[in-house]
CSV table of C-alpha atoms and ligand atoms in Angstrom, one decimal:
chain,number,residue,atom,x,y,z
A,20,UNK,CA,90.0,69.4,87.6
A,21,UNK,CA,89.6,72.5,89.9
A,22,UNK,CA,92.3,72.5,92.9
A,23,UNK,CA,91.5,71.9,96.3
A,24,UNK,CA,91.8,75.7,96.9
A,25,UNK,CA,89.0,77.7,94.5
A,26,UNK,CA,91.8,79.6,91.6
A,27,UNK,CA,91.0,82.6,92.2
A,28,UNK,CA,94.9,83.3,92.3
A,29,UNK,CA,97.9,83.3,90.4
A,30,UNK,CA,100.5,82.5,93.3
A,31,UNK,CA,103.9,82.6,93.0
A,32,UNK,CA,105.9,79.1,93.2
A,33,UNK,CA,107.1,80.3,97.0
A,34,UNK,CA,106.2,78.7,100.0
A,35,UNK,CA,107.1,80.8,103.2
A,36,UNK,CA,107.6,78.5,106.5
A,37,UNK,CA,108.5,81.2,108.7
A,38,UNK,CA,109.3,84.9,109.3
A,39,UNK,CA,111.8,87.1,111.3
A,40,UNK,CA,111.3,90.7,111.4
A,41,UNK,CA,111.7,92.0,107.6
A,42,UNK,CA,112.9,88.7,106.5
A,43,UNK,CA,110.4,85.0,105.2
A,44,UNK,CA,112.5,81.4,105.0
A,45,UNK,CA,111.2,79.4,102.1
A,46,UNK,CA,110.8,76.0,102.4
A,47,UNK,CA,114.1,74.9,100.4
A,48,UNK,CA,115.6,77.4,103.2
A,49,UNK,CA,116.7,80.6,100.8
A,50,UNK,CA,115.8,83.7,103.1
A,51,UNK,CA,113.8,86.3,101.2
A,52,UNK,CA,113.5,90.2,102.3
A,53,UNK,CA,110.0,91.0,102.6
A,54,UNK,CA,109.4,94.6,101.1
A,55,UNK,CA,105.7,93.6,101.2
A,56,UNK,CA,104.6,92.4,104.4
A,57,UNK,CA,101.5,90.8,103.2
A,58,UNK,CA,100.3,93.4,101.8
A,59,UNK,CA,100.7,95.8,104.1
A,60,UNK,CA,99.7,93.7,107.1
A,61,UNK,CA,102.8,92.8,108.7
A,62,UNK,CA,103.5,96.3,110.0
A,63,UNK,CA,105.7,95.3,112.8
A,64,UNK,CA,107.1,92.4,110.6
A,65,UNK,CA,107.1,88.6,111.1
A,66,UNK,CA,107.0,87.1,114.6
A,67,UNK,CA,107.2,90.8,116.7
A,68,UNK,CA,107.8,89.5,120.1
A,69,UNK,CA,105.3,92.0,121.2
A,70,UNK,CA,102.7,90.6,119.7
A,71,UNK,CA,103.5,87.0,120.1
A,72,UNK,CA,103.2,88.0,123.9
A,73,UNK,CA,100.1,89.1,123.3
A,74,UNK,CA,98.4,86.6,121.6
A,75,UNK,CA,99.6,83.4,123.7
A,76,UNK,CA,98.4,85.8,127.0
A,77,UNK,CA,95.2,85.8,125.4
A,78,UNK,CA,95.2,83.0,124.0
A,79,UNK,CA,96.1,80.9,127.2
A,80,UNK,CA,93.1,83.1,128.4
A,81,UNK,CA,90.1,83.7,126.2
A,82,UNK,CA,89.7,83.3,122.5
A,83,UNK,CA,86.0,84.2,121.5
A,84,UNK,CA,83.3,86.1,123.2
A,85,UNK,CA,80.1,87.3,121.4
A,86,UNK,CA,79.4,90.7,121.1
A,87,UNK,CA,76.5,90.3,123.3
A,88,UNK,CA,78.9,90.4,126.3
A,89,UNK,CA,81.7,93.3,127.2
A,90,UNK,CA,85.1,92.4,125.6
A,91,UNK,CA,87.6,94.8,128.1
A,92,UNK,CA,90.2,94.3,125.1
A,93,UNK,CA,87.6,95.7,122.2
A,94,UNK,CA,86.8,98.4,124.8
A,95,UNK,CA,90.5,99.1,125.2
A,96,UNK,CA,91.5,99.3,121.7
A,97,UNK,CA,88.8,101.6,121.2
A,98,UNK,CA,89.7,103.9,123.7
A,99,UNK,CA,92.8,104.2,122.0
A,100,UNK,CA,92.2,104.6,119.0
A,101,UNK,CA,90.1,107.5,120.1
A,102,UNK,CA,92.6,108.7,121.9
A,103,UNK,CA,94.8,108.8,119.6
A,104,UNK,CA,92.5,110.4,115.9
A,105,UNK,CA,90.2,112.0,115.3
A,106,UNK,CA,87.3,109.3,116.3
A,107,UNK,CA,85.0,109.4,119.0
A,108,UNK,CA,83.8,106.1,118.2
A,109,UNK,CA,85.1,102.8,116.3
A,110,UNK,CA,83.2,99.2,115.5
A,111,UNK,CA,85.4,96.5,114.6
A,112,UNK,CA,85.6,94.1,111.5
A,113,UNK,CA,87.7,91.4,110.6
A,114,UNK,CA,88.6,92.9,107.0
A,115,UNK,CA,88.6,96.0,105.3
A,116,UNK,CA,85.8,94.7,103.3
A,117,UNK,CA,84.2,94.6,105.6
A,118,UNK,CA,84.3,98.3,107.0
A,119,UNK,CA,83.5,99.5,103.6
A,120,UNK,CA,80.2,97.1,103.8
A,121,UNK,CA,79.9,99.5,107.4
A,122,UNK,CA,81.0,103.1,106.3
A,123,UNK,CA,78.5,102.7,103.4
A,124,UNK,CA,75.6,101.9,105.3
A,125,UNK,CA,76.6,104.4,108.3
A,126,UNK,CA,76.6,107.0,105.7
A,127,UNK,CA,73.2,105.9,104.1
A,128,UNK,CA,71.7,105.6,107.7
A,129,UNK,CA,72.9,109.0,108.8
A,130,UNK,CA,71.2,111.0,105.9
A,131,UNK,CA,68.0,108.4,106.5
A,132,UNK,CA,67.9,109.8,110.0
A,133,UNK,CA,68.2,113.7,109.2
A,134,UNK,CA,65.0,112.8,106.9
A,135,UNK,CA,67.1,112.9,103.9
A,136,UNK,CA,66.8,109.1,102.5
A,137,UNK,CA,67.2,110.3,99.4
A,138,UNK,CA,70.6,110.9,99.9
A,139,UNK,CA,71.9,107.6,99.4
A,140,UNK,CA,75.1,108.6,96.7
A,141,UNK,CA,78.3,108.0,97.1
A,142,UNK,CA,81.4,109.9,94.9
A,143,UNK,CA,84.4,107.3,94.1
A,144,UNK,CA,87.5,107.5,92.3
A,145,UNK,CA,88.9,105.1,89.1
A,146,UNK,CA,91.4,103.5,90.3
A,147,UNK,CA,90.4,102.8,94.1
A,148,UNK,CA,90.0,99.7,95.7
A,149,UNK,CA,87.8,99.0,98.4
A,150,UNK,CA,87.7,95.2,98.8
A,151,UNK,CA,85.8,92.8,97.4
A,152,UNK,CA,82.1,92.5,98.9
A,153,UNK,CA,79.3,93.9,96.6
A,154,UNK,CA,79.3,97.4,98.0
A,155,UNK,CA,83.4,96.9,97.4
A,156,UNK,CA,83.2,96.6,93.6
A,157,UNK,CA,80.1,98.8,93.3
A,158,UNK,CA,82.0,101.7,95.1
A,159,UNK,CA,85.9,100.9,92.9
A,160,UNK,CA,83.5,99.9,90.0
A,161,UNK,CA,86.3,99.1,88.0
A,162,UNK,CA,85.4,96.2,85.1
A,163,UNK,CA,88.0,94.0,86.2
A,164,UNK,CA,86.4,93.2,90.0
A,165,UNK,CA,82.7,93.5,88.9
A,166,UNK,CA,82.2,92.4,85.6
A,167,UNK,CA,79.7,89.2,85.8
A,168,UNK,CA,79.1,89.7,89.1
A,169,UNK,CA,75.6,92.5,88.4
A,170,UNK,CA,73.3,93.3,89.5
A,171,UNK,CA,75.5,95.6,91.2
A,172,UNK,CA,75.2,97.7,94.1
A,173,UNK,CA,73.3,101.0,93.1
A,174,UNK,CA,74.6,104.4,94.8
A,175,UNK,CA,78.2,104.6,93.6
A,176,UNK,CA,79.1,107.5,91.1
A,177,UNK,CA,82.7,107.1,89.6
A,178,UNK,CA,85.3,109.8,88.9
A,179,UNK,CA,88.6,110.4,87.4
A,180,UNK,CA,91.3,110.4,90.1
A,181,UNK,CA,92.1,114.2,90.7
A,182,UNK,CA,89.5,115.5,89.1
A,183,UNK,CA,88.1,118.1,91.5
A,184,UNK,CA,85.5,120.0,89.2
A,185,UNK,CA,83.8,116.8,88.0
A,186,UNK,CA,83.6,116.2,92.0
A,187,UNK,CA,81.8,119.7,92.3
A,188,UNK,CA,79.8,119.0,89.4
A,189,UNK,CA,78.6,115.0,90.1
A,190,UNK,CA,77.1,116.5,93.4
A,191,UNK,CA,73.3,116.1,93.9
A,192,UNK,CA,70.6,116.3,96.2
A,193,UNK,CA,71.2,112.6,96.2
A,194,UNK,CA,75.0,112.6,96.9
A,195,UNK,CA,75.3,111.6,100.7
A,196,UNK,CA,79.7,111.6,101.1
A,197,UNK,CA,82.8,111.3,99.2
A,198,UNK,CA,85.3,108.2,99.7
A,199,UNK,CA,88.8,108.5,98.7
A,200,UNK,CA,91.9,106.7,99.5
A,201,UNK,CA,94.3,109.2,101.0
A,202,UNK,CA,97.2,107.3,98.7
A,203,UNK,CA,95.9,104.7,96.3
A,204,UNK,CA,97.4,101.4,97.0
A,205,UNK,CA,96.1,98.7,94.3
A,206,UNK,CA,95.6,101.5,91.8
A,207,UNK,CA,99.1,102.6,91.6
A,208,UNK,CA,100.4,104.5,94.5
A,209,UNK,CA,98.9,107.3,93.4
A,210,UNK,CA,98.6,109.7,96.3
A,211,UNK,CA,95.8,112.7,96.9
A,212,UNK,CA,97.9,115.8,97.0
A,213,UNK,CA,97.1,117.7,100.6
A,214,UNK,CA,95.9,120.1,98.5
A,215,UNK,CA,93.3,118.2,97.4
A,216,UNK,CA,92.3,116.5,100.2
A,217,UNK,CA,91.7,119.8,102.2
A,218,UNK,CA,89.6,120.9,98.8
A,219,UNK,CA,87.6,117.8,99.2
A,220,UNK,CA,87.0,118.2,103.3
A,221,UNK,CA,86.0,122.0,101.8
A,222,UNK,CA,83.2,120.7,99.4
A,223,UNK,CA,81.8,118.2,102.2
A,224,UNK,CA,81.3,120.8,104.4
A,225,UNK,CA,80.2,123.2,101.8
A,226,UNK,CA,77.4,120.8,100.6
A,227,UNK,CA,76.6,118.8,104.0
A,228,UNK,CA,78.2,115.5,102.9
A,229,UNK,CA,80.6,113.2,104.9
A,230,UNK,CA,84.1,112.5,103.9
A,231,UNK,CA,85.2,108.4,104.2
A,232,UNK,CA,88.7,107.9,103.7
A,233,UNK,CA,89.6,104.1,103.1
A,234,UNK,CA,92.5,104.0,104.9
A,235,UNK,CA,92.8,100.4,104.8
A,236,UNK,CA,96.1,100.3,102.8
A,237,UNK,CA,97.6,103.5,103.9
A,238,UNK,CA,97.0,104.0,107.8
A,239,UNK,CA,98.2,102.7,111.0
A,240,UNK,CA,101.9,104.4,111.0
A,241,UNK,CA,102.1,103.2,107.1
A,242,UNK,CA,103.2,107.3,105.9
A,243,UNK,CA,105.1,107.9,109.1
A,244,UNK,CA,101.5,109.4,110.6
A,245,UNK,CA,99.3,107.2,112.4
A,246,UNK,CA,96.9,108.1,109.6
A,247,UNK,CA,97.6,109.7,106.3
A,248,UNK,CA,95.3,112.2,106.6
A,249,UNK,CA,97.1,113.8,109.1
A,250,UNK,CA,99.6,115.0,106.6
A,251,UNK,CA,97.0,117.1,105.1
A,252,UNK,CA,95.8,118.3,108.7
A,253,UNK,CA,92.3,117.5,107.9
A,254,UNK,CA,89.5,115.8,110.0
A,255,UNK,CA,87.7,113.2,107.9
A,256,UNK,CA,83.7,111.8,109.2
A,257,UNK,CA,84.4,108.2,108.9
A,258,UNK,CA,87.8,106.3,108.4
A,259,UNK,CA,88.2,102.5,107.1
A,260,UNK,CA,90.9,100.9,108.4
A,261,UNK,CA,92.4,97.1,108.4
A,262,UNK,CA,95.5,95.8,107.0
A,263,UNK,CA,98.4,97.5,109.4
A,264,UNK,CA,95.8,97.3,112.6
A,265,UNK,CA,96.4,93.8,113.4
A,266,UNK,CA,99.9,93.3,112.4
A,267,UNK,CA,99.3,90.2,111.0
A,268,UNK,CA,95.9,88.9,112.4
A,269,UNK,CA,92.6,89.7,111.0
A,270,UNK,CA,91.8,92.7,112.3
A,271,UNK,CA,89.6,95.9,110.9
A,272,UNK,CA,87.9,98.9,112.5
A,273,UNK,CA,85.3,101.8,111.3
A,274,UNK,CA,86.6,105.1,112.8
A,275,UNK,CA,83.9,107.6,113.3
A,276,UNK,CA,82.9,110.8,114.5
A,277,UNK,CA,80.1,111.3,116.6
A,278,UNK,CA,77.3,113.0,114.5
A,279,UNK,CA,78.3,110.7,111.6
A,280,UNK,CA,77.7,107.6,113.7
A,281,UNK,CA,74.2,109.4,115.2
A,282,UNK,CA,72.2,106.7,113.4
A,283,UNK,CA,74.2,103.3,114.5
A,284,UNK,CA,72.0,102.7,117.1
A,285,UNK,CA,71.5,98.9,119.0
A,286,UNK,CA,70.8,96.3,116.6
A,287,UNK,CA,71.7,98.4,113.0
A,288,UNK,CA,75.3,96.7,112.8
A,289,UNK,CA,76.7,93.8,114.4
A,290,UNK,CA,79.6,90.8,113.6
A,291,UNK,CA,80.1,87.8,115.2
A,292,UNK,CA,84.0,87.3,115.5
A,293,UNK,CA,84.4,91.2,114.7
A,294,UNK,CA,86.4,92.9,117.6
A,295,UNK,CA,87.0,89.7,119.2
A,296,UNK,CA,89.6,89.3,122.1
A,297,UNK,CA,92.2,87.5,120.7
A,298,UNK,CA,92.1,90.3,117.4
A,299,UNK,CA,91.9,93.2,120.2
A,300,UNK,CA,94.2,92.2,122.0
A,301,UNK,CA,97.2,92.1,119.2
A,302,UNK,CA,95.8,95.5,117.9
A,303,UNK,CA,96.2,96.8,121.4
A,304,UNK,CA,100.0,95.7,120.7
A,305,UNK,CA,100.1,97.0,117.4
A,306,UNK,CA,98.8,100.3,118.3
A,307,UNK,CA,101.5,100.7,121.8
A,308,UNK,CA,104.3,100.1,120.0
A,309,UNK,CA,103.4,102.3,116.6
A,310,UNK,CA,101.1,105.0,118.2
A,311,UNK,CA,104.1,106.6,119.5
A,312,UNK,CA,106.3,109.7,118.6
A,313,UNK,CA,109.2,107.9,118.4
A,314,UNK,CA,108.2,105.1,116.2
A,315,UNK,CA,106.6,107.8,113.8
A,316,UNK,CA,109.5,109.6,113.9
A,317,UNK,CA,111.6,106.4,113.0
A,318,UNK,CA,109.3,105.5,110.2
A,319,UNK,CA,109.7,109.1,108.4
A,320,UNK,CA,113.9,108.1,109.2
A,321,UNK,CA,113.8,105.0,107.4
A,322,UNK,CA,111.4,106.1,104.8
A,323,UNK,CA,113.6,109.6,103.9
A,324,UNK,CA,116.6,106.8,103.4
A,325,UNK,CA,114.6,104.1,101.6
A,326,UNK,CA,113.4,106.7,99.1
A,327,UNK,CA,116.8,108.8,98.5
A,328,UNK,CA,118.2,105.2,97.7
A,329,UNK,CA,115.3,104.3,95.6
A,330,UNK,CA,115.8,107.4,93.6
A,331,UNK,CA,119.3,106.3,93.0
A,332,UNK,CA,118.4,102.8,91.5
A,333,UNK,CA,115.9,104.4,89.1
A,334,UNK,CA,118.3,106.8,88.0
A,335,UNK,CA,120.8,104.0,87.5
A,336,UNK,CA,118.0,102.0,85.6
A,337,UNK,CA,116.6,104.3,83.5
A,338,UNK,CA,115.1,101.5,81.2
A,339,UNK,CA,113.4,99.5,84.1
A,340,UNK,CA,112.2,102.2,86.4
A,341,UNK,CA,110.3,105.7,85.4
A,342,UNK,CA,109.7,107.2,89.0
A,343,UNK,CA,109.7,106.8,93.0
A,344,UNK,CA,106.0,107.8,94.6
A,345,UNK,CA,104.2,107.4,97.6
A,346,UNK,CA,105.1,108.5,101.0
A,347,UNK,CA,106.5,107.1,104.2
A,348,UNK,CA,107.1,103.5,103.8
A,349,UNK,CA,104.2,103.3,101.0
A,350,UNK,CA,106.0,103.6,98.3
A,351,UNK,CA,106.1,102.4,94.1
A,352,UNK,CA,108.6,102.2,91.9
A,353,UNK,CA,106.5,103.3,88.2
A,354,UNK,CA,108.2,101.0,85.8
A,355,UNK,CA,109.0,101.4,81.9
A,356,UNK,CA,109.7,97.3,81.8
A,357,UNK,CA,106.5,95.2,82.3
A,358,UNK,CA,105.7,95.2,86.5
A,359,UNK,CA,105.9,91.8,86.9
A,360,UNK,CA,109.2,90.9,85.0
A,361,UNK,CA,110.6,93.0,87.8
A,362,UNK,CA,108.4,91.5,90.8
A,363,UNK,CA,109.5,88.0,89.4
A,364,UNK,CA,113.4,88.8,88.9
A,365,UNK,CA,112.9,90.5,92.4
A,366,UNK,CA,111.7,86.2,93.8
A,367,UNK,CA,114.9,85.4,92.2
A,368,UNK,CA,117.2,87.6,93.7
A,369,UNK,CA,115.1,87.1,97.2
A,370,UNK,CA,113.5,90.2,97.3
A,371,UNK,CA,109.9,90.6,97.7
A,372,UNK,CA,107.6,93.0,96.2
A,373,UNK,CA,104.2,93.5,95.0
A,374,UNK,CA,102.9,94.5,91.6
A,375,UNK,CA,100.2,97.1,91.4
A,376,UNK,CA,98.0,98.8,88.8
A,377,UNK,CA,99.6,101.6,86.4
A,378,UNK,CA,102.6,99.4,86.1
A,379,UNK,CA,103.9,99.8,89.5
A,380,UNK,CA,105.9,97.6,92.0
A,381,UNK,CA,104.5,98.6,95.6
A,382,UNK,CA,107.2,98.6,98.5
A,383,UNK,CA,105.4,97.9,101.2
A,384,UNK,CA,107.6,97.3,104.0
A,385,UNK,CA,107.5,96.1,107.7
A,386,UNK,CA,107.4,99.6,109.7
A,387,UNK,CA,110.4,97.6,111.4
A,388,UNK,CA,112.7,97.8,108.7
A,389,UNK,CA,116.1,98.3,109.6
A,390,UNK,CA,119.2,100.2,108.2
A,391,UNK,CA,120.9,97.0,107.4
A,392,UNK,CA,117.5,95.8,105.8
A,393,UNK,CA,117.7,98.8,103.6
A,394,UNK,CA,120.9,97.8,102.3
A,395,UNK,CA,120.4,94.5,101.6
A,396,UNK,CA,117.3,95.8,99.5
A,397,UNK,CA,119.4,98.0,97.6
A,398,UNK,CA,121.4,95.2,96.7
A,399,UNK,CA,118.8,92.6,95.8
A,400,UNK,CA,116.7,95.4,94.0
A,401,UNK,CA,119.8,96.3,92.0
A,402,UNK,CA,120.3,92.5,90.8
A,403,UNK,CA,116.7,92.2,90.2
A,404,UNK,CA,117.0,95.3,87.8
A,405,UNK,CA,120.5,94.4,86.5
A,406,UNK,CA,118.7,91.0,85.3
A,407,UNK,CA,115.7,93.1,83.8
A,408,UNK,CA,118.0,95.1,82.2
A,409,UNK,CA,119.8,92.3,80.5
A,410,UNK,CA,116.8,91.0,79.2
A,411,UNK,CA,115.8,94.0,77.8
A,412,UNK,CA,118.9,94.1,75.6
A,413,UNK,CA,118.9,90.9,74.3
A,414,UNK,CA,115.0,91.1,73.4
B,503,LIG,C1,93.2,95.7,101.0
B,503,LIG,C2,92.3,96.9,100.9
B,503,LIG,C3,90.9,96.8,101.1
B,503,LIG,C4,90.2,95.5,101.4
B,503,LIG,O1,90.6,94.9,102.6
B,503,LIG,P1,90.4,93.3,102.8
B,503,LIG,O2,90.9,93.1,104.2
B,503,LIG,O3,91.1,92.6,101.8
B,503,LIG,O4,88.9,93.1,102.7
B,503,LIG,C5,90.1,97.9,101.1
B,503,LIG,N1,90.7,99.1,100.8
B,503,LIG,C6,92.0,99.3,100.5
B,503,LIG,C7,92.5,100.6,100.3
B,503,LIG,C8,92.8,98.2,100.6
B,503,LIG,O5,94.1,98.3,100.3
């Protein structure tokens, strides 16, 4: 008989009641660290008592407005997130989905509005995720998300991550923009060297197309920059972001420059709980406390520790672990053991992790993490290895 809830999951046998900081309580009461934070959603951790200010305020005072109406905490969080990147305008979602569904069609509708409709092609990379609407899959394209669900999307072209000629070469009087993930999340950790990332803004510019960065995994303070692509000192058209932004609740945004937005005008776009007041107002939150030099500057701290003691436990388990990458606090241990022996000996020495593609464990930390946190990781990621190890040997 099919459960209750549709299986489109294999879940772990864990049941988290409640969360402090970096740190989840089962329900039988053992206290796991969370080097995961739901995926890269709990950016100020579990239970942040500025957010939990912020959404009882609200709560007590407004949940839901349409967007038919002013929302002063939509119009706030805008104004700083356009204070703060490269954006002169932002629409929000509730998923990051979602504002691929959004940076598609803003890119489609721009090039329709300069008389160019034929320019509906976008250039994507194996490996990427971008969620899992239709235009999701089509773009990532990878078998696993869209096989059986065709007719898919048209407009996506796919590429070999890194491959910078076939990106000159696939380029058409029908390509309309490049989308990239500054640092893959689901495909591996696998991050775009700045190197290439300036090469890419270079060919965009060079052939008129706009440059989408899904930043959905790898923004919001993530790589110790508010975005990623800061790191590479480049200034993208059109930025997806979710995950990080609403610390928790579910929260997205469309970043946007000016002339790429020129053809989102009234009634092309719209959402019904998208950049609602209760959302807004914990993004406002999320933003003050990590749109700030000295949070930044804490995250590149924690992360410069985290991976120099990451380092160590590979070297000291050369048959579990191959390599440390990533950047900031988004970072993945490449494994020579299978992935998920070491995310499942990580539940039983109560750390948590999460398994990605290319045989990778992701460490995905709250932005909170503290030094003590860091230790105990050590420790429990040590055991967890230790135990893989073991088995190894005997097998
Ligand atoms: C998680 C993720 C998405 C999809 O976000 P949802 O909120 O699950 O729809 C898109 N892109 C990247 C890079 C992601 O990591």
């Amino acid at each position: 008989m099919i459960p209750s809830v549709l299986p489109t999951y294999n879940r772990a046998p864990l049941t988290f009641v409640k969360g402090e900081g970096a740190w989840l309580t089962e329900a039988d009461g053992r206290r796991f660290l969370d080097l995961g934070a739901g995926i890269a959603v709990n950016a100020l951790g579990h239970a942040h008592p500025a957010l939990v200010n912020a959404l009882t305020e609200q709560a007590h005072a407004l949940w839901h407005v349409s967007n038919l109406y002013n929302i002063p905490q939509q119009q706030a969080l805008a104004d700083k997130l356009v204070e703060h990147t490269f954006a002169d305008t932002v629409f929000f979602t509730n998923s990051g989905t979602e504002a691929c569904e959004l940076a598609v069609k803003m890119a489609r509708k721009y090039f329709h509005d300069k008389d160019q409709p034929e320019r509906v092609e976008i250039i994507t990379f194996d490996g990427s995720f971008h969620g899992r609407s239709s235009a999701g899959i089509a773009a990532a394209g990878s078998e696993k998300m869209t096989k059986g669900f065709g007719p898919l999307l048209p407009g996506f072209v796919h590429l070999t991550f890194g491959d910078l000629d076939g990106v000159t070469n696939a380029i058409t009087d029908q390509t309309a923009a490049i989308l990239i993930e500054p640092i893959q999340g689901e495909g591996g950790i696998r991050p775009v060297p700045d190197a290439e990332l300036k090469a890419l803004r270079q060919i965009c510019d060079d052939s008129g197309l706009l440059l989408i960065l899904d930043e959905v995994q790898c923004g919001v303070g993530r790589t110790g920059k508010l975005f990623a692509h800061e790191w590479a000192g480049i200034t993208p058209d059109i930025v997806m972001v979710a995950k990080g932004i609403g610390g928790g609740f579910p929260l997205g945004a469309v970043l946007a420059t000016e002339n790429a937005a020129s053809g989102m005008t009234a009634g092309t776009h719209g959402s019904t709980y998208g950049g609602n007041p209760l959302g807004c107002a914990v993004g406002c939150a999320v933003l003050d406390q990590v749109a700030t030099p000295a949070f930044l500057e804490s995250v590149n701290r924690k992360a410069g520790l985290l991976r120099q003691k990451l380092e160590g436990l590979v070297g000291a388990h050369p048959e579990v672990f191959d390599e440390v990458r990533g950047s900031g606090l988004m970072l993945g241990l490449k494994c020579k053991a299978p992935n998920l022996d070491v995310v499942h000996a990580g539940y039983e020495n109560e750390v948590i992790t999460v398994p990605a593609a290319d045989n990778v464990i992701r460490l995905l930390p709250p932005l909170t993490l503290t030094e003590d946190d860091i230790a105990q990781a050590m420790i429990r990621l040590d055991k967890a290895a230790t135990q893989v190890e073991a088995v190894l040997e005997s097998a």
